[in-house]
PDB file of N, CA and C in Angstrom:
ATOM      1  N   UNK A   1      -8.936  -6.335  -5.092  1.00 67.00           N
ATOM      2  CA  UNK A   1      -9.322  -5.315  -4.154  1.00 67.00           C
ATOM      3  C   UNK A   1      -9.002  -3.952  -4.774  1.00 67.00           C
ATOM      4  N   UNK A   2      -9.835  -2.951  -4.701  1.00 66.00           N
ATOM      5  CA  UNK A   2      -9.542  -1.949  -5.419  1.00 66.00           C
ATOM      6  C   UNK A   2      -9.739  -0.889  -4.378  1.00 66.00           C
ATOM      7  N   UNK A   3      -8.671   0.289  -4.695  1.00 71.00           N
ATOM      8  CA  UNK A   3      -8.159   0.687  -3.994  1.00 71.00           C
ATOM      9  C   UNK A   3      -8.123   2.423  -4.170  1.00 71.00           C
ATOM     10  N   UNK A   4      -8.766   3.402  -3.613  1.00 81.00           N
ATOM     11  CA  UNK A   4      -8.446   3.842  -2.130  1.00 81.00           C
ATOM     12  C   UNK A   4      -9.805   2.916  -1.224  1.00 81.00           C
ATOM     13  N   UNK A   5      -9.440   2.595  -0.396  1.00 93.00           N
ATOM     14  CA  UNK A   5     -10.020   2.083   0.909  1.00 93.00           C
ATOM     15  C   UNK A   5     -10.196   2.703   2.236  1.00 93.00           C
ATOM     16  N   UNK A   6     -11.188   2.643   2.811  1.00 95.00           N
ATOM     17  CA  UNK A   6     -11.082   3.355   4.496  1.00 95.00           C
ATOM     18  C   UNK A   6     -10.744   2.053   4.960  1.00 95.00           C
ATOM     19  N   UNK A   7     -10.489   2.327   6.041  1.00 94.00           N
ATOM     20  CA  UNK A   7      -9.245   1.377   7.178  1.00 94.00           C
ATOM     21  C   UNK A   7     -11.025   0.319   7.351  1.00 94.00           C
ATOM     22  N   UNK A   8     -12.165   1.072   7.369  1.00 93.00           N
ATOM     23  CA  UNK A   8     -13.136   0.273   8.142  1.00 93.00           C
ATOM     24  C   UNK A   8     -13.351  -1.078   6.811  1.00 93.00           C
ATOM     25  N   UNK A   9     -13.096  -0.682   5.419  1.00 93.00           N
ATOM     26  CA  UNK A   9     -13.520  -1.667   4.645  1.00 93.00           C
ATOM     27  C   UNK A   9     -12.496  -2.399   4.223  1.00 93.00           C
ATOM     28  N   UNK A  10     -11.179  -2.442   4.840  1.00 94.00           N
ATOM     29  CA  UNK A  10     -10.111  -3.375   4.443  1.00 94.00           C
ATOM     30  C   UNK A  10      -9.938  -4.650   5.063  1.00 94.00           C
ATOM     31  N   UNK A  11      -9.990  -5.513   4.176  1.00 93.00           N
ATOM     32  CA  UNK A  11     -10.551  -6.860   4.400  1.00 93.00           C
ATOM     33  C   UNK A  11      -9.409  -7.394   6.126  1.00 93.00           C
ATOM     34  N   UNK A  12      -9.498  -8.082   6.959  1.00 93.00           N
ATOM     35  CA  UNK A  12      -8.719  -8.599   7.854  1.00 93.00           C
ATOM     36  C   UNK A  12      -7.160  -9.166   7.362  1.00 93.00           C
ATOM     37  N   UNK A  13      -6.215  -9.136   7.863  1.00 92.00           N
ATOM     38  CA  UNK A  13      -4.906  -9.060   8.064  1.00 92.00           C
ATOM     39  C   UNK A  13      -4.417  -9.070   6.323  1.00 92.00           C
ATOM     40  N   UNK A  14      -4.641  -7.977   6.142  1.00 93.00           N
ATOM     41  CA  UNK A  14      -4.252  -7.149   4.824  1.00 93.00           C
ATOM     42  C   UNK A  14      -3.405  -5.843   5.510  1.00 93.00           C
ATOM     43  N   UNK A  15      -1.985  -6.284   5.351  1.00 94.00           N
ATOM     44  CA  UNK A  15      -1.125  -4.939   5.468  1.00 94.00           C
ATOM     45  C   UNK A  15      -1.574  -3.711   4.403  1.00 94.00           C
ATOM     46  N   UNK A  16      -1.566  -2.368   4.958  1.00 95.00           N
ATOM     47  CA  UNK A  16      -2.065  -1.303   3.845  1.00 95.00           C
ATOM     48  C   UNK A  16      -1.591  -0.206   4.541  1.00 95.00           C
ATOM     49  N   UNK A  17      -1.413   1.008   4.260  1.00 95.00           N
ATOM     50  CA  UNK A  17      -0.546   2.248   4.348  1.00 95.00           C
ATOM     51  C   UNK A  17      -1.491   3.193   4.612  1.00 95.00           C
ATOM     52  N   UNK A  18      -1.552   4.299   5.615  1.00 95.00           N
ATOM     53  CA  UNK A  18      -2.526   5.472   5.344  1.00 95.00           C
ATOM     54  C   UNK A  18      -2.111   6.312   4.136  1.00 95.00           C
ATOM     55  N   UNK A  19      -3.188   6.236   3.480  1.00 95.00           N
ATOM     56  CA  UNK A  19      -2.800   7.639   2.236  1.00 95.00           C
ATOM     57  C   UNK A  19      -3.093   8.970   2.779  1.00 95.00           C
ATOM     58  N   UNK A  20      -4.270   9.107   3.631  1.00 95.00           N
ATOM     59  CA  UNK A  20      -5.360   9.911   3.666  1.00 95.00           C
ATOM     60  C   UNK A  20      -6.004   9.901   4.924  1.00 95.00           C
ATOM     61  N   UNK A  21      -5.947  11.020   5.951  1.00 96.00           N
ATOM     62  CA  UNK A  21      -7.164  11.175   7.069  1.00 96.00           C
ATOM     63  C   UNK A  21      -8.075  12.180   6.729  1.00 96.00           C
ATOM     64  N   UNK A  22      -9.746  11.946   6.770  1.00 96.00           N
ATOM     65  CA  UNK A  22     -10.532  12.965   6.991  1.00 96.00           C
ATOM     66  C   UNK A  22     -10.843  13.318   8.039  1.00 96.00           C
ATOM     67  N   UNK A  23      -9.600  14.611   8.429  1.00 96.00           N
ATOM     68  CA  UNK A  23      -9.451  15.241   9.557  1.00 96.00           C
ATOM     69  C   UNK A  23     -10.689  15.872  10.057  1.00 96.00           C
ATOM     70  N   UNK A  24     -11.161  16.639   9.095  1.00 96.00           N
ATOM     71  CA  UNK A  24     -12.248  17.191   9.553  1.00 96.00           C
ATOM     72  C   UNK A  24     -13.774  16.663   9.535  1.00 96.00           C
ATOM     73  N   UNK A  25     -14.236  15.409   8.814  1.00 95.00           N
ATOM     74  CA  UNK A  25     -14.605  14.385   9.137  1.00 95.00           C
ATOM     75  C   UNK A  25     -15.144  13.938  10.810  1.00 95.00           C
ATOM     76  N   UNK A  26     -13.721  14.149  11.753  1.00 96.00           N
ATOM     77  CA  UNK A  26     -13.693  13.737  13.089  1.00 96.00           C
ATOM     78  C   UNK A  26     -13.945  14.833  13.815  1.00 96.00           C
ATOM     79  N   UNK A  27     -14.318  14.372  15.262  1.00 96.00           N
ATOM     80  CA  UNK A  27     -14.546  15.403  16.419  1.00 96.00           C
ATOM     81  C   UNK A  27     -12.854  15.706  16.597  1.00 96.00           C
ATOM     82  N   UNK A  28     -12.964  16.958  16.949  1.00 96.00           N
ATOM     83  CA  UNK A  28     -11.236  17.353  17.834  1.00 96.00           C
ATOM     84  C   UNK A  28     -10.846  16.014  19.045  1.00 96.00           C
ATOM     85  N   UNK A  29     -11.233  15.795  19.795  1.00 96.00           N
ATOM     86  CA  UNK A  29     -10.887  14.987  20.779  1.00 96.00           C
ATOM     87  C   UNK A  29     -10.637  13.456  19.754  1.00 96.00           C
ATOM     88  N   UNK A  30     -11.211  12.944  18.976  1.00 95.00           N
ATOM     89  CA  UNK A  30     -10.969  11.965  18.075  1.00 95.00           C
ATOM     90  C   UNK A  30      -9.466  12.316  17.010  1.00 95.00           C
ATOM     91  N   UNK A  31     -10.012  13.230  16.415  1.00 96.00           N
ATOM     92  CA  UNK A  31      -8.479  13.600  15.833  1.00 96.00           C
ATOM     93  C   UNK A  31      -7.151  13.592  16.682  1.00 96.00           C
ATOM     94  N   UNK A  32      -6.992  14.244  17.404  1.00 96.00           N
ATOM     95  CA  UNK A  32      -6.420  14.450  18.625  1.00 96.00           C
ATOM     96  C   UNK A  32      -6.134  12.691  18.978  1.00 96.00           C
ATOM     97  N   UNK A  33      -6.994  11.906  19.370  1.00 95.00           N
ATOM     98  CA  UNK A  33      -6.641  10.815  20.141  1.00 95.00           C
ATOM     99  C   UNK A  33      -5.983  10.081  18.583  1.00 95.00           C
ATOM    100  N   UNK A  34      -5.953   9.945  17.512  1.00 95.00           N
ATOM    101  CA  UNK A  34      -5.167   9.563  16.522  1.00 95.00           C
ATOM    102  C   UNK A  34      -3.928  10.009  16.176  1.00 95.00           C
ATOM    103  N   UNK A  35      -3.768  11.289  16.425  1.00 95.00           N
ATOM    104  CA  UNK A  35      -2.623  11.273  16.180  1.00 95.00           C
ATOM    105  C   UNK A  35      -1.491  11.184  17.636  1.00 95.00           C
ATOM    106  N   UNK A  36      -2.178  11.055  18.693  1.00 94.00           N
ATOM    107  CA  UNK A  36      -0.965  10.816  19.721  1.00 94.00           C
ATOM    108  C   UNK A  36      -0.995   9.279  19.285  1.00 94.00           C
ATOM    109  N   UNK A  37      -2.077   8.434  19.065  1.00 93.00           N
ATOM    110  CA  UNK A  37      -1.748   7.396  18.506  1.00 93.00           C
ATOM    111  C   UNK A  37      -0.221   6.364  17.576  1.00 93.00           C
ATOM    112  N   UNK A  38      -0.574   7.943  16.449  1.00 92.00           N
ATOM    113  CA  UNK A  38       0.746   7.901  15.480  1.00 92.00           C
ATOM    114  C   UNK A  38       0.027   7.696  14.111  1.00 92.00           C
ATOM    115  N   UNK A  39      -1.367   7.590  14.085  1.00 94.00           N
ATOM    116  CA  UNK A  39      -2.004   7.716  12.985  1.00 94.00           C
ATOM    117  C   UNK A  39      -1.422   8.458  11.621  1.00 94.00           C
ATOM    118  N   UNK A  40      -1.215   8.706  10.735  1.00 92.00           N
ATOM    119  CA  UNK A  40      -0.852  10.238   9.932  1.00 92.00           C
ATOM    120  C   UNK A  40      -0.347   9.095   8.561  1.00 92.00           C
ATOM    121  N   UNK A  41      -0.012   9.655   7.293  1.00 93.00           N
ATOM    122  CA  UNK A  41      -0.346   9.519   6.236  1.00 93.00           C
ATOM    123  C   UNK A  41       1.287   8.593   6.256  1.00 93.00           C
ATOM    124  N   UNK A  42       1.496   7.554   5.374  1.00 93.00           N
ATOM    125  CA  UNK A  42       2.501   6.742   4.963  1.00 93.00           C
ATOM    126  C   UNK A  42       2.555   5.659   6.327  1.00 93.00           C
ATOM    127  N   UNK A  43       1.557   5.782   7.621  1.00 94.00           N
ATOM    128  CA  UNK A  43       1.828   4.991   8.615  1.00 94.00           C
ATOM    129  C   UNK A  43       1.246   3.346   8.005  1.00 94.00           C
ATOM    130  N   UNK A  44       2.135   2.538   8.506  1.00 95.00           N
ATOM    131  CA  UNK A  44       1.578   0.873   7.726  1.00 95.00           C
ATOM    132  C   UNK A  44       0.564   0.754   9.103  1.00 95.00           C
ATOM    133  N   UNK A  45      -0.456   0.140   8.635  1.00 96.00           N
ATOM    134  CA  UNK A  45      -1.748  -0.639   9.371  1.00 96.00           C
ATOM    135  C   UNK A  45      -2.401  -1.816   9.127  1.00 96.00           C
ATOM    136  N   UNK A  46      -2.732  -2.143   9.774  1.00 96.00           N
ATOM    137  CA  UNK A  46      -3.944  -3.773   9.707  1.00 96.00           C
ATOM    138  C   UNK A  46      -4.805  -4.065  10.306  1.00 96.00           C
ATOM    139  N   UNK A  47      -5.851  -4.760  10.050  1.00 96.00           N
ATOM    140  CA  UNK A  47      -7.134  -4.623  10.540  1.00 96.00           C
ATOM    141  C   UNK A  47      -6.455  -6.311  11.124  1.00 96.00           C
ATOM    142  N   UNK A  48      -7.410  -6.199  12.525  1.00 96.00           N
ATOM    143  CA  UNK A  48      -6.850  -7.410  12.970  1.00 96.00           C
ATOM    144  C   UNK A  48      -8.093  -8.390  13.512  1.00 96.00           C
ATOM    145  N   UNK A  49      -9.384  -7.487  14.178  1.00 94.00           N
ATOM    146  CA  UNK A  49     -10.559  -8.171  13.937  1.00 94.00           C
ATOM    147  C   UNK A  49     -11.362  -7.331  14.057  1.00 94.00           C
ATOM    148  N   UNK A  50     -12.247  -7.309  13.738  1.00 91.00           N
ATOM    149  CA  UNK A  50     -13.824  -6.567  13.958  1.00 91.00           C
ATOM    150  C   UNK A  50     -15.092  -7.059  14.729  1.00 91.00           C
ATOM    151  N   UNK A  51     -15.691  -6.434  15.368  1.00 87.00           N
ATOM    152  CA  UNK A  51     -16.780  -7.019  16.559  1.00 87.00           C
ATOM    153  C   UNK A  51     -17.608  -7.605  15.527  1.00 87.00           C
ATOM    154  N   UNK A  52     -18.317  -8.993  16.224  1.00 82.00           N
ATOM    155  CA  UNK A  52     -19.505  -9.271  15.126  1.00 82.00           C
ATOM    156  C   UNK A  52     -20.926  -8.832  15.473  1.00 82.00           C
ATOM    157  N   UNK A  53     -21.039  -7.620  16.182  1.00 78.00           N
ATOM    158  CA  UNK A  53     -22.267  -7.376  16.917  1.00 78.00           C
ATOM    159  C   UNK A  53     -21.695  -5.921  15.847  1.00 78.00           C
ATOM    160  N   UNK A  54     -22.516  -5.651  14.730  1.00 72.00           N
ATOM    161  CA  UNK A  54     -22.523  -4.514  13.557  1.00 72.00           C
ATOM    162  C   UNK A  54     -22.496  -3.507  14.723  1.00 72.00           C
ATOM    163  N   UNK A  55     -21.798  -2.666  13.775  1.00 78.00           N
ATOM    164  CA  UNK A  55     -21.527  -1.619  14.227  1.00 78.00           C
ATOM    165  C   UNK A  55     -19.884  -0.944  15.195  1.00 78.00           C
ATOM    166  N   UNK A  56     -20.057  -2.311  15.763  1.00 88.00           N
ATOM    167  CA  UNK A  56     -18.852  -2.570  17.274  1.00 88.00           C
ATOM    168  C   UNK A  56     -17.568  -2.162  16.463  1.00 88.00           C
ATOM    169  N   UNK A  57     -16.297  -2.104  17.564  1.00 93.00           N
ATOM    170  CA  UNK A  57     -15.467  -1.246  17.150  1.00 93.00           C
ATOM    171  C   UNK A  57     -14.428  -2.947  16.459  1.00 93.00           C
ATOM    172  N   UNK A  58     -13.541  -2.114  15.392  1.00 95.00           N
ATOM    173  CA  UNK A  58     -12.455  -2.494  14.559  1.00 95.00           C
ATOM    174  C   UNK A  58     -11.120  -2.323  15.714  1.00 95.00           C
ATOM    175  N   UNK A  59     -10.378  -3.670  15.812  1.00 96.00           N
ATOM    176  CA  UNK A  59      -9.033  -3.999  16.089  1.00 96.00           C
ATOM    177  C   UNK A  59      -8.211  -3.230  15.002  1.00 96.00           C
ATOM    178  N   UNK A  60      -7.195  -2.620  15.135  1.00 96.00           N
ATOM    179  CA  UNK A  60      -5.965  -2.637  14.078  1.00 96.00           C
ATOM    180  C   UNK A  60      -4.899  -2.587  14.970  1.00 96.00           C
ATOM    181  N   UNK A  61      -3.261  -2.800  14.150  1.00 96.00           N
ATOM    182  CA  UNK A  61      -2.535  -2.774  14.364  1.00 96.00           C
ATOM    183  C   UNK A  61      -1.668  -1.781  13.554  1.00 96.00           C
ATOM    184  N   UNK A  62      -1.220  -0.962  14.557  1.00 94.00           N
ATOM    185  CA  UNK A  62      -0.171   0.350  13.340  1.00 94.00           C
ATOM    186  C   UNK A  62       1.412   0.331  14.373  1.00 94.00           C
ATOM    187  N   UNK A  63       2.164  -0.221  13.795  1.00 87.00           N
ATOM    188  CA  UNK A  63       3.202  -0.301  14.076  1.00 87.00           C
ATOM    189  C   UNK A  63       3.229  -1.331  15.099  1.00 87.00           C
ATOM    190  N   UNK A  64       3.608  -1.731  16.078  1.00 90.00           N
ATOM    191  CA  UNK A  64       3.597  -2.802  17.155  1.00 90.00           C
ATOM    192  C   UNK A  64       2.216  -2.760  18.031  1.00 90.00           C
ATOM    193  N   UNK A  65       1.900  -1.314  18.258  1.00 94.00           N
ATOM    194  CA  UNK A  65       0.505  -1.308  18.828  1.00 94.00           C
ATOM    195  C   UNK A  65      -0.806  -2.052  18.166  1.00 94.00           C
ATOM    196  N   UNK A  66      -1.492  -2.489  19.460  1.00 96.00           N
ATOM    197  CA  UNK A  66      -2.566  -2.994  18.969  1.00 96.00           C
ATOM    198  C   UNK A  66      -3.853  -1.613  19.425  1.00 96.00           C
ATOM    199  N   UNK A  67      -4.916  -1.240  18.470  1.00 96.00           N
ATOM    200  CA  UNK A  67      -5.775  -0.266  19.136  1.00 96.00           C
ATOM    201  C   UNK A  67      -6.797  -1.080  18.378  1.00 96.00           C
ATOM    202  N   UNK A  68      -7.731  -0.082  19.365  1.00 95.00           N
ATOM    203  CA  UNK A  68      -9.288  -0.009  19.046  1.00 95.00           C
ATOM    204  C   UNK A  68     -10.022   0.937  18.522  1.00 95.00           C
ATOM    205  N   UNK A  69     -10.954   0.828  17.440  1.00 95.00           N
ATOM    206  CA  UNK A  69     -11.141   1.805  17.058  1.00 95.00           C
ATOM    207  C   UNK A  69     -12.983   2.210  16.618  1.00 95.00           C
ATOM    208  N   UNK A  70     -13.673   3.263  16.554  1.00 93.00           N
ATOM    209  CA  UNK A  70     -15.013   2.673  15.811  1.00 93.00           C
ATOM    210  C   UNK A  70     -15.079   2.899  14.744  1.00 93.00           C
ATOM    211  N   UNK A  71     -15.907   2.158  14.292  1.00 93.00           N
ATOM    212  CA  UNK A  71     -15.969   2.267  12.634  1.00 93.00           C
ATOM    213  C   UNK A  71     -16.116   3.699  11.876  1.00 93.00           C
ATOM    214  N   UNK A  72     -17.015   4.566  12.839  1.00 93.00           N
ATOM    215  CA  UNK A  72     -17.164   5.660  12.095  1.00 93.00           C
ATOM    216  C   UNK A  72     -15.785   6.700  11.596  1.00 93.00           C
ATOM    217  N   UNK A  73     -14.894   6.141  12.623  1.00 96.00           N
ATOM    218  CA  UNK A  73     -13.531   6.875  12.921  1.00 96.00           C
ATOM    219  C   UNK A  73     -12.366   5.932  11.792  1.00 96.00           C
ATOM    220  N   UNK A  74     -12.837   4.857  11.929  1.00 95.00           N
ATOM    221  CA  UNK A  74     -12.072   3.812  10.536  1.00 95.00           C
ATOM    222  C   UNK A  74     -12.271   4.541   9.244  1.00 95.00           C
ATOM    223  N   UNK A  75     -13.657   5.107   9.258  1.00 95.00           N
ATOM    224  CA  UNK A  75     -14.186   5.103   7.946  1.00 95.00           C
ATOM    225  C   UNK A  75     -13.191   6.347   7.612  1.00 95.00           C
ATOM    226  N   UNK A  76     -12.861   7.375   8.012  1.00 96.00           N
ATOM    227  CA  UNK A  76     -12.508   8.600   8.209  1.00 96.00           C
ATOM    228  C   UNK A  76     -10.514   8.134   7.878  1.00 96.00           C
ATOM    229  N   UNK A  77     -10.147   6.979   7.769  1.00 96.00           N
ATOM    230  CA  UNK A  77      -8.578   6.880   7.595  1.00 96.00           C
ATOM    231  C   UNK A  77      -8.781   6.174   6.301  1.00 96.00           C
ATOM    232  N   UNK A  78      -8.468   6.818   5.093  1.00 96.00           N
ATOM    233  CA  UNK A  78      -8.201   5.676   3.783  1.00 96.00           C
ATOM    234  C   UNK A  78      -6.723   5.131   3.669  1.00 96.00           C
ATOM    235  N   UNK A  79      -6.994   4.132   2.953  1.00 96.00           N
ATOM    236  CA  UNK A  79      -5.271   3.394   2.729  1.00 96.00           C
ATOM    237  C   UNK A  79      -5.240   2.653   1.345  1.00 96.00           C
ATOM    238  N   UNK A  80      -3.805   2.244   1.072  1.00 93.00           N
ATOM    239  CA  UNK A  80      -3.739   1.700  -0.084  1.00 93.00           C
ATOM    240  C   UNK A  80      -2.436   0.980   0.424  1.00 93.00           C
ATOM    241  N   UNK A  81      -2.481  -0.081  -0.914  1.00 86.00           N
ATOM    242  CA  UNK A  81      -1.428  -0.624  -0.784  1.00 86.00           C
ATOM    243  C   UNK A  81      -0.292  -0.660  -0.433  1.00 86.00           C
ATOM    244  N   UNK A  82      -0.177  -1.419   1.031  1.00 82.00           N
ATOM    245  CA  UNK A  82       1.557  -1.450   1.715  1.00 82.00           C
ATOM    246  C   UNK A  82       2.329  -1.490   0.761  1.00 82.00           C
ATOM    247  N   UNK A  83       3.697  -0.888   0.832  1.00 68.00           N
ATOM    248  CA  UNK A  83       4.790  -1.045   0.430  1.00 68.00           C
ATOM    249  C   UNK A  83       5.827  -1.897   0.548  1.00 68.00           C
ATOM    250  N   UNK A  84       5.366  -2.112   1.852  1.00 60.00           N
ATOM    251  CA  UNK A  84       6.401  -3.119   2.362  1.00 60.00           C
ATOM    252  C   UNK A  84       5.903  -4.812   2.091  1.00 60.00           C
ATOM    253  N   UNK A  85       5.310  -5.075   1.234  1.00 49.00           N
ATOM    254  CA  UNK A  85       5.001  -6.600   0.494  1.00 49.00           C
ATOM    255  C   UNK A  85       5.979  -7.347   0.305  1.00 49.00           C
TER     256      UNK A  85
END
């Protein structure tokens, strides 16, 4: 797997780290709803499932929370390899 990655193309229950948000990428109200989230750069994440109707929104998990998310807004968080392996 090669690596920087957006959160939307990281394969299912692959622990991985935010490196990177494209803040400006997102609407304010989207940015905004990520970081009360806890979204932000060194946070560990995992993709936990994805809708099979294309397009539909991405499961992850960042810290104990489980969220929902859409892809276009996945695409917009890159990550790389957890640390914690």
């Amino acid at each position: 797997m090669a690596y920087p990655l957006s959160l939307e193309q990281l394969p299912r229950q692959v622990r991985a780290t935010v490196s990177d948000i494209a803040w400006e990428a997102l609407a304010v109200p989207e940015a905004r709803r990520l970081r009360e989230l806890g979204f932000d750069e060194g946070v560990g994440v995992e993709v936990l499932h994805r809708a099979r109707i294309g397009g539909g929104p991405i499961a992850c998990r960042i810290g104990r929370m489980t969220v929902a998310l859409r892809r276009r807004v996945a695409g917009a968080i890159h990550v790389a390899p957890s640390r914690d392996r």
